Coordinates of C-alpha atoms and ligand atoms in Angstrom, one line a residue:
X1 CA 39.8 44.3 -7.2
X2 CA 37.1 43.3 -4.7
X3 CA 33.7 43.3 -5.0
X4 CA 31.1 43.4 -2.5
X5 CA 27.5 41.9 -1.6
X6 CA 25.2 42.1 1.3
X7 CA 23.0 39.0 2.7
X8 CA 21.8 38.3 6.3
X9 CA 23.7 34.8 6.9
X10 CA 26.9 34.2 5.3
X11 CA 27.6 30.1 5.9
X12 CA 30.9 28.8 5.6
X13 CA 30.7 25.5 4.4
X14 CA 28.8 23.6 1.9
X15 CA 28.1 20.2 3.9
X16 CA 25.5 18.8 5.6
X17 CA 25.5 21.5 8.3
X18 CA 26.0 24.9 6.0
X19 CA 22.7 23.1 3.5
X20 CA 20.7 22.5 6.0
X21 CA 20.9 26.2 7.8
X22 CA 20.8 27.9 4.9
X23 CA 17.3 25.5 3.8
X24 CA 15.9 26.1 7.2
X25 CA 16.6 29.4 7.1
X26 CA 15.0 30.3 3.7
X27 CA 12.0 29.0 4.7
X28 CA 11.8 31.9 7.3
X29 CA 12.7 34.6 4.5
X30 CA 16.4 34.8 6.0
X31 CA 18.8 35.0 3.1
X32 CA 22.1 33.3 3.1
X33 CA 25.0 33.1 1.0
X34 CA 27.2 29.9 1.2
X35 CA 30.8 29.9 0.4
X36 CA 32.2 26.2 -0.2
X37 CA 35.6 25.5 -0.7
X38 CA 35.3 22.1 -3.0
X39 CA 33.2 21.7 -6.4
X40 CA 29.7 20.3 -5.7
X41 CA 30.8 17.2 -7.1
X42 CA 33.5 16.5 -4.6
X43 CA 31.6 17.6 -1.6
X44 CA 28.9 14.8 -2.5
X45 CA 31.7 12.4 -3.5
X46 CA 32.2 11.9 0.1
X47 CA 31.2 8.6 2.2
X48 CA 30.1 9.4 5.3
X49 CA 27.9 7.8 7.9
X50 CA 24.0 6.5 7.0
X51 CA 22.0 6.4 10.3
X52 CA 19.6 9.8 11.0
X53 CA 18.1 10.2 14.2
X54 CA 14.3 10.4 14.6
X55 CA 15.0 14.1 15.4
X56 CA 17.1 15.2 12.0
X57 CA 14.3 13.3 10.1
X58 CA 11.9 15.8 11.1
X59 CA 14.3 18.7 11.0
X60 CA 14.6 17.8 7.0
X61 CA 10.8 17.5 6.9
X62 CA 10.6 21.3 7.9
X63 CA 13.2 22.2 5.4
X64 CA 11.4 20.3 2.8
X65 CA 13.9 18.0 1.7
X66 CA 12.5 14.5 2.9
X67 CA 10.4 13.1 -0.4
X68 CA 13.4 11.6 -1.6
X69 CA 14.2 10.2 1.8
X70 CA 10.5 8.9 3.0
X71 CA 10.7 7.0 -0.9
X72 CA 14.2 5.6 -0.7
X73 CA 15.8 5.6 3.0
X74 CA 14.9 2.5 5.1
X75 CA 13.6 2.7 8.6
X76 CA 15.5 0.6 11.3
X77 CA 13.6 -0.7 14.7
X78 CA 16.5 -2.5 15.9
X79 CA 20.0 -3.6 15.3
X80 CA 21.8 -6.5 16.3
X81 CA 24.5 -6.2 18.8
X82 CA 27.1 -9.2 18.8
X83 CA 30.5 -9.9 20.9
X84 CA 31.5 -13.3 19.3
X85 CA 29.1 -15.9 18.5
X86 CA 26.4 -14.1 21.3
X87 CA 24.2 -11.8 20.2
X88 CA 21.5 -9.8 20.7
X89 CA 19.2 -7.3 19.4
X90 CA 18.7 -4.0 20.4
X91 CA 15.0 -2.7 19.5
X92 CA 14.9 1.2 19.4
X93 CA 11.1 1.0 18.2
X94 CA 9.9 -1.2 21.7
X95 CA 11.5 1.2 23.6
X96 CA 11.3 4.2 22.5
X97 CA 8.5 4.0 20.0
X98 CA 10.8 5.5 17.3
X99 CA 12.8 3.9 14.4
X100 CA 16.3 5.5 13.4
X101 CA 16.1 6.3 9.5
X102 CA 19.1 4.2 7.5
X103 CA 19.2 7.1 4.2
X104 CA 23.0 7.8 3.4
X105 CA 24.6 11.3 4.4
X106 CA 25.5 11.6 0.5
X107 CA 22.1 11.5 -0.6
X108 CA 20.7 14.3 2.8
X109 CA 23.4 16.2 1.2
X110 CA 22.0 15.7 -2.6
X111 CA 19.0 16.5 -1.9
X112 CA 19.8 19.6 -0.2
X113 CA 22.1 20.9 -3.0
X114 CA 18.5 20.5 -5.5
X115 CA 16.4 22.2 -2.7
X116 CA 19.2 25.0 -3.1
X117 CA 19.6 25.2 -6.8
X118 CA 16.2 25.2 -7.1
X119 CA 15.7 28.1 -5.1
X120 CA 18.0 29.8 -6.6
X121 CA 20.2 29.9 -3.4
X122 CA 23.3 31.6 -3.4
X123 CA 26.3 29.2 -3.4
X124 CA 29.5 29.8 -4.4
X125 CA 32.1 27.3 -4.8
X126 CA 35.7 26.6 -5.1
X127 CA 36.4 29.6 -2.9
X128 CA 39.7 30.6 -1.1
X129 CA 41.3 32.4 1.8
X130 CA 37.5 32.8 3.7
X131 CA 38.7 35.5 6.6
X132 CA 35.8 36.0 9.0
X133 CA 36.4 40.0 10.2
X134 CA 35.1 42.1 12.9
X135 CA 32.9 39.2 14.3
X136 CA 32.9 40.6 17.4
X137 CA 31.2 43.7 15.8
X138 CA 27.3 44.0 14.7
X139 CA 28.7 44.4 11.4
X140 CA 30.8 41.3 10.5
X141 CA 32.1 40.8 6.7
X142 CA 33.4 37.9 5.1
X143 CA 36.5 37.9 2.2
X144 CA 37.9 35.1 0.2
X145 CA 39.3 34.6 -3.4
X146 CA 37.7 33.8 -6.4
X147 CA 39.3 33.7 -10.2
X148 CA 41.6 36.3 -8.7
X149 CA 39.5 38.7 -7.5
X150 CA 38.6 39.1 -4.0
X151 CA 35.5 39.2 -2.6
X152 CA 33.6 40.5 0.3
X153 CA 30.3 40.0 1.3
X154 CA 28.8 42.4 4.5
X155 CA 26.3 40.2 7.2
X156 CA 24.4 40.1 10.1
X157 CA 25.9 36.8 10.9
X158 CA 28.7 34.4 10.4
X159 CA 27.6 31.0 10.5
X160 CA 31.2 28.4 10.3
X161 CA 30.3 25.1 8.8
X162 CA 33.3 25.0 7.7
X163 CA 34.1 21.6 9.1
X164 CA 37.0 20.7 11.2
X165 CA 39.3 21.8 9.1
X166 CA 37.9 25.0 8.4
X167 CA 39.0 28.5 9.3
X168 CA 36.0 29.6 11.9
X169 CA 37.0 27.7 14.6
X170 CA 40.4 29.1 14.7
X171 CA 38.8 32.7 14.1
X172 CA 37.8 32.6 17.9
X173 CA 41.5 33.7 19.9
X174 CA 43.1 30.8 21.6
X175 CA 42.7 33.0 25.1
X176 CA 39.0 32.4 24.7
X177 CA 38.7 28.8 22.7
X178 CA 38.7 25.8 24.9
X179 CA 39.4 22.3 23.1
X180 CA 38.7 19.1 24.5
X181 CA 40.2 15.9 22.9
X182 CA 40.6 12.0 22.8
X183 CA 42.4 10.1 20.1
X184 CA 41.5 6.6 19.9
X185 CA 44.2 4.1 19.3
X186 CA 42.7 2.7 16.2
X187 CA 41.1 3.4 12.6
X188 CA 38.0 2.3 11.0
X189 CA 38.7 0.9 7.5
X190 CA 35.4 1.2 5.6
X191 CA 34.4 -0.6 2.5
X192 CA 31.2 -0.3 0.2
X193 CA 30.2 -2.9 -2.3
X194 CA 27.2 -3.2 -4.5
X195 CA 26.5 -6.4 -2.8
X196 CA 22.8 -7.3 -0.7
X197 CA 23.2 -6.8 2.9
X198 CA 24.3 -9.3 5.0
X199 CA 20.9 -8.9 8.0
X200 CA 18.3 -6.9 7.1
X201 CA 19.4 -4.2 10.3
X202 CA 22.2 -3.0 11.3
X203 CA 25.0 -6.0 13.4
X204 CA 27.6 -3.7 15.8
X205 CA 30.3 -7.0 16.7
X206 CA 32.9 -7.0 18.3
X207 CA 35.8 -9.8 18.8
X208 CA 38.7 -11.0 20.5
X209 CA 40.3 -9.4 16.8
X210 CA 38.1 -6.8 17.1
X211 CA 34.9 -3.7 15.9
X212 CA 33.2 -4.8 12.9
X213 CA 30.0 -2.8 11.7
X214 CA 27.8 -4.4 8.8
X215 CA 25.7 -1.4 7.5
X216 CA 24.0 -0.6 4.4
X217 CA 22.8 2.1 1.9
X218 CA 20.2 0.2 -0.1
X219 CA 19.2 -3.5 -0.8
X220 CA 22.0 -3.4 -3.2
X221 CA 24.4 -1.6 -1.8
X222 CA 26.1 -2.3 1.4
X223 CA 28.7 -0.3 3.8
X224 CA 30.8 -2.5 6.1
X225 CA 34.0 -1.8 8.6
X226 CA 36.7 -3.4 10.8
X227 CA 38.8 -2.0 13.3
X228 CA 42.3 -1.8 12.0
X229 CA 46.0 -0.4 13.1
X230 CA 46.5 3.0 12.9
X231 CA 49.7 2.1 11.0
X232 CA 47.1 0.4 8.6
X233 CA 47.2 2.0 5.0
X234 CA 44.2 1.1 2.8
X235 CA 46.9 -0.7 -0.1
X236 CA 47.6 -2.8 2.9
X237 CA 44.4 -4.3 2.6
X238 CA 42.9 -6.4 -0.7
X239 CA 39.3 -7.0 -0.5
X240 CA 39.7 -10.9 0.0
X241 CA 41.6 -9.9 3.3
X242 CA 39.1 -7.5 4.6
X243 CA 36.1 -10.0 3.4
X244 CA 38.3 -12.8 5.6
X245 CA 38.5 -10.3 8.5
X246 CA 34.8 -9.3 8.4
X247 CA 33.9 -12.9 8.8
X248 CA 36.1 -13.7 11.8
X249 CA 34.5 -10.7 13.7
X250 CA 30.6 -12.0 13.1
X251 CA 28.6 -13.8 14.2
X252 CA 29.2 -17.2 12.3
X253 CA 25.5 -17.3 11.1
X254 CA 26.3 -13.7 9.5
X255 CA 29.5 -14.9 8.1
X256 CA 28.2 -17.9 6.1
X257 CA 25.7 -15.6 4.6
X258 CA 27.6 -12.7 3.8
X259 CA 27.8 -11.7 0.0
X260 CA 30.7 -10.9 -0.8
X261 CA 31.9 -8.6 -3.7
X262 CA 34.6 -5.8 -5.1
X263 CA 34.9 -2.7 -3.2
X264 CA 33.5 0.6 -5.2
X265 CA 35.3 2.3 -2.0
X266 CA 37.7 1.7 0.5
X267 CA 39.1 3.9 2.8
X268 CA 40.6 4.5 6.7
X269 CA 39.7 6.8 8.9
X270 CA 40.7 7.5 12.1
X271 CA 38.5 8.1 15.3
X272 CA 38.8 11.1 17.6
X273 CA 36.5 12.5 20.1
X274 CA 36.4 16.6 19.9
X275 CA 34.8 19.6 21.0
X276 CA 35.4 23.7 21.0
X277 CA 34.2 25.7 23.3
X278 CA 32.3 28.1 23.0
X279 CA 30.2 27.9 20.2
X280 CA 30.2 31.1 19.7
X281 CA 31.9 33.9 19.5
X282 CA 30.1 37.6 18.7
X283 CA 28.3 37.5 15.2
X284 CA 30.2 33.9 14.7
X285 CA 28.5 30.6 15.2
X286 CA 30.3 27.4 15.0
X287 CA 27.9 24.5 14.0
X288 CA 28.9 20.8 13.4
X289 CA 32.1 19.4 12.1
X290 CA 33.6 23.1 12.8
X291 CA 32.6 22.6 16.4
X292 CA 32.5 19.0 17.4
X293 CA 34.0 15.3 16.5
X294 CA 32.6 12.0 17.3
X295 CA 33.9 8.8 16.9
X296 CA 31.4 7.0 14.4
X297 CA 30.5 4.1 16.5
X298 CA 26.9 5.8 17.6
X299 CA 26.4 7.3 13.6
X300 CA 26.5 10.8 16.2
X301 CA 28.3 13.1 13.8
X302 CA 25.9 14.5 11.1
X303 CA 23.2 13.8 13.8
X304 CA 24.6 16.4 16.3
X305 CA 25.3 18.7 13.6
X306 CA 21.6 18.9 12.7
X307 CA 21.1 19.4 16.3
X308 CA 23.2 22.5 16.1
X309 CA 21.5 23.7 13.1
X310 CA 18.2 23.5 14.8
X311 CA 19.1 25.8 17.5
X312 CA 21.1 28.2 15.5
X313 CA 18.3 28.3 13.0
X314 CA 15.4 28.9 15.4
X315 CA 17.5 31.7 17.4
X316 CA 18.1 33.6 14.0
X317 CA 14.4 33.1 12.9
X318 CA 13.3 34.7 16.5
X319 CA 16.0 37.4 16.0
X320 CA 14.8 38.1 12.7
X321 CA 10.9 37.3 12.6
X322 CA 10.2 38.8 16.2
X323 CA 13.4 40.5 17.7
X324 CA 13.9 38.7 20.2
X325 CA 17.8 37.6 20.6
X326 CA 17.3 34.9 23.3
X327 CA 18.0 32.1 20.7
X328 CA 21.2 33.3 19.3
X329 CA 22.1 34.2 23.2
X330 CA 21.7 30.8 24.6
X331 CA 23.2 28.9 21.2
X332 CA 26.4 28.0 22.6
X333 CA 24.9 26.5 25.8
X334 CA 22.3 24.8 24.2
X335 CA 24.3 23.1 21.3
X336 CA 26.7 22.1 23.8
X337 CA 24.6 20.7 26.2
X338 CA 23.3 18.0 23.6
X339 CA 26.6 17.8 21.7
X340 CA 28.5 16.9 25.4
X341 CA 26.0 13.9 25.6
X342 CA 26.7 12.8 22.2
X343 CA 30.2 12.6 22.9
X344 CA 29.5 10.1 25.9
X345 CA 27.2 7.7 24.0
X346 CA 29.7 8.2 21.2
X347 CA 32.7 7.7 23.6
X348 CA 30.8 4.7 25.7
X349 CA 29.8 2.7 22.7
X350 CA 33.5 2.9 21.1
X351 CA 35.0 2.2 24.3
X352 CA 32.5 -1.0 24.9
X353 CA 33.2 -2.3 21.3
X354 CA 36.7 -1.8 20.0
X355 CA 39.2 -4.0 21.2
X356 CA 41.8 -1.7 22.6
X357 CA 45.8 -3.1 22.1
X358 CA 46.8 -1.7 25.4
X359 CA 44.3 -2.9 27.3
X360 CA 44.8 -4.8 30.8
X361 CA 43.3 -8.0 31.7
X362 CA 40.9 -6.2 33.8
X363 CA 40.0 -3.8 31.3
X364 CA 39.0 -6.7 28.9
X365 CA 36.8 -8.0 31.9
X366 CA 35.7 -4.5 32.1
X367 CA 34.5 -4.5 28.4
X368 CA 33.0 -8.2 29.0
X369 CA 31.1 -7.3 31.9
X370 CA 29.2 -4.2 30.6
X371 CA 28.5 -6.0 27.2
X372 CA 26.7 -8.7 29.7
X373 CA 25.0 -5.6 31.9
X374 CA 23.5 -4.2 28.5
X375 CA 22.7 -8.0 27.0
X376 CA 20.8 -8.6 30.4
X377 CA 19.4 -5.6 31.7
X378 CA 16.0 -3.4 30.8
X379 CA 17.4 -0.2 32.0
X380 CA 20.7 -0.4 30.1
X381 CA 19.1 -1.3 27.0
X382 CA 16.6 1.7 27.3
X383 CA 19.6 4.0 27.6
X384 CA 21.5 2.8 24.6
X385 CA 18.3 3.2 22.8
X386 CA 17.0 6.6 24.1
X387 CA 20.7 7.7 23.1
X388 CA 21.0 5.7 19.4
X389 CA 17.7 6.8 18.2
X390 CA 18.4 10.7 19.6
X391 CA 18.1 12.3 22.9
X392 CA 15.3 15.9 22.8
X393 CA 16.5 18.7 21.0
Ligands
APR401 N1 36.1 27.7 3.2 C1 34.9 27.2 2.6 N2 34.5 25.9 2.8 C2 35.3 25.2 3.6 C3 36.4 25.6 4.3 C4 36.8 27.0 4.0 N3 37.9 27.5 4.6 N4 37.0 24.6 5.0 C5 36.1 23.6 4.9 N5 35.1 23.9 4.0 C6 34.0 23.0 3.6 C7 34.4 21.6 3.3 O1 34.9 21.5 2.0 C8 33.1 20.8 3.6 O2 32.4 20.7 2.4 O3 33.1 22.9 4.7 C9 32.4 21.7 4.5 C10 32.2 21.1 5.9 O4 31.4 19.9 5.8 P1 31.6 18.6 6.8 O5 33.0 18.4 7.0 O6 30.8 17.5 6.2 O7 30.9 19.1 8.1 P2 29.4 19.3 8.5 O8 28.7 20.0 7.3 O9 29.4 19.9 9.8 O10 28.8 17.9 8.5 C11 29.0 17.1 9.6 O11 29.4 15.5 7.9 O12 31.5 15.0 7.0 C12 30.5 14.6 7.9 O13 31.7 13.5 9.6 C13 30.9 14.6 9.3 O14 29.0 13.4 9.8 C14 29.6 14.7 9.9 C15 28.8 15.6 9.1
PHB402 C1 27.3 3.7 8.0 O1 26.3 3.1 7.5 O2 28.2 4.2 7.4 C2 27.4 3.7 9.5 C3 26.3 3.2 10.2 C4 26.3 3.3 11.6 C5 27.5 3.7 12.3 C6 28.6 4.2 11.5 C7 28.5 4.2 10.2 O3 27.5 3.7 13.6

């Protein structure tokens, strides 16, 4: 039996991306239906990155969702940028007269599940077999499953936030789709403890062992990596042996005064660089996750994803409010345009700070060199700043 509904937007996706379109939009009077795969509970179960450009801080001050944020998240003028026992710090504020805003993905994606619910927002979860149809139509429809039944639900617009491993991405035809990818030779293994913070800013290090990243949530809650194998399993690693590792890749006047503690979460994730082109393909738009992956070395993932969300979200407001279809026309360019230089800063910084385990002698001089350019040089500093604390939308 299938049953049917009508809305405006259907968004695939309940993450940071779908949330945020769907928020953005209803402020505009656009109605939206999003269709999420997980239970709420396990789509905010998820640790994810904690650093928000200046630019998505304003873009959840439009939707509404930043009281929570301006009471609880931290902003950061600076971070500390080490390779060994030298360091140095980077300040984004001096040079750009912005701060980045340390507020974890979890809680942007909290408080966009309240705005929702108490809007009475249309979300529907656990679904199944999403099919996008007739997208390059102007009347697209969306099915999936539900407690047996299916469902369909007719649109203007198919928004896919679906993530990378969703289904809109592979909706456009592989004759039109064009993907771009780098797998790095390494994983991140990521731990968070209820302990302080070790520096009250963010310290990027890297080592003859390798990355390390000492990050936080709160003043009682930290968030800390090291590069590992990709053969590395997380039971491979106890959290004496990671604590041991974090301290050989610090600076030694971090290491000394790092709190250590149990891990309330540990886990490996590996680091790719990815994007789909085009972004979009007749009444189908392909924002985020669905379109794009970054390495998390620059914190550019749920950054560029609001950065799609803002386009997408002011072309369908100008297609809707006024008629005018100039938005939604230039979307894919636009989106890609910002995402492709978020894949270079991402791609730069990782390739900078990792220590790679095929690299040549001259690479390693390579790596040494440009971590002395930036450490000593105005211009290089500006750029890493302009880029860390967000390029223009
Ligand atoms: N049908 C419905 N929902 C789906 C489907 C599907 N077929 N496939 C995936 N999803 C859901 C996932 O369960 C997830 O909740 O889509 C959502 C996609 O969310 P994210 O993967 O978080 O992607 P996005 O919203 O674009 O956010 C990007 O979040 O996860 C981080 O690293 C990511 O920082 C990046 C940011
Ligand atoms: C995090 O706090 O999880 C974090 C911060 C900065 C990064 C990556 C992850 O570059």
């Amino acid at each position: 039996m299938t049953d049917g509904t009508r809305t405006q937007v259907v968004i695939i996706g309940g993450g940071p991306s779908g949330l945020l379109l769907s928020q953005l939009l209803s402020t505009v009077g656009v109605d939206s239906v999003v269709l999420e795969r997980k239970t709420k509970d396990y789509v905010l179960g998820r640790i994810r990155a904690g650093v928000l450009e200046s630019g998505m801080v304003d873009l959840l001050r439009q939707a509404g969702v930043s009281d929570r944020m301006d009471k609880e998240g931290h902003p950061h003028d600076g971070t500390i940028i080490a390779s060994g026992e030298d360091e140095f710090r980077l300040s984004f504020r001096e040079r750009t007269g912005r701060p980045v805003m340390v507020y974890g993905q979890t809680e942007v994606t909290r408080d966009l599940y309240a705005a929702r619910e108490a809007a009475g927002a249309d979300l529907r979860f656990e679904v199944e077999d999403v099919v996008i149809h007739d997208a390059k139509s102007d009347a697209p429809y969306v099915t999936y499953s539900a407690g047996g039944t299916t469902h369909r639900i007719d649109c203007d617009f198919v928004a896919g936030c679906d993530g990378f491993h969703g289904v809109s991405r592979k909706t456009i035809p592989d004759d039109v789709r064009q993907e771009f990818e780098k797998v790095y030779p390494f994983g991140w293994l990521g731990i968070l403890s209820e302990t302080p913070p070790v520096h009250d800013e963010l310290i990027y290090a890297t080592s003859e062992r390798g990355f390390a990243l000492c990050s936080m949530r709160n003043d009682a809650l930290s968030r800390y990596y090291v590069q590992c194998d990709l053969s590395d399993r997380v039971e491979d690693w106890s959290d004496n042996a990671f604590w041991d590792e974090l301290k050989r890749r610090i600076p030694s006047r971090f290491a000394e005064a790092l709190v250590t503690g149990p891990s309330i979460e540990k886990s490996i994730a590996p680091l790719r660089s990815f994007v789909t082109e085009p972004m979009r393909w007749g009444r189908l738009f392909l924002c985020g996750d669905a379109a794009h992956i970054v390495p998390p070395t620059g914190a550019k993932g749920l950054n560029t994803a609001a950065s799609d969300v803002h386009y997408l979200f002011n072309g369908l407001r100008d297609f809707y409010n006024k008629g005018d279809s100039t938005g939604i026309d230039s979307y894919s360019e636009r989106a890609l345009a910002r995402v492709w230089k978020a894949e270079r800063f991402s791609w730069w910084f990782s390739t900078l700070i990792h220590r790679f385990p095929d690299r040549s002698d001259f690479d390693a001089r390579m790596q040494m060199a440009e971590m002395a350019f930036l450490r000593e040089n105005d211009a290089a500093q500006q750029a890493m700043a302009e880029n860390y604390v967000g390029l223009p939308y």
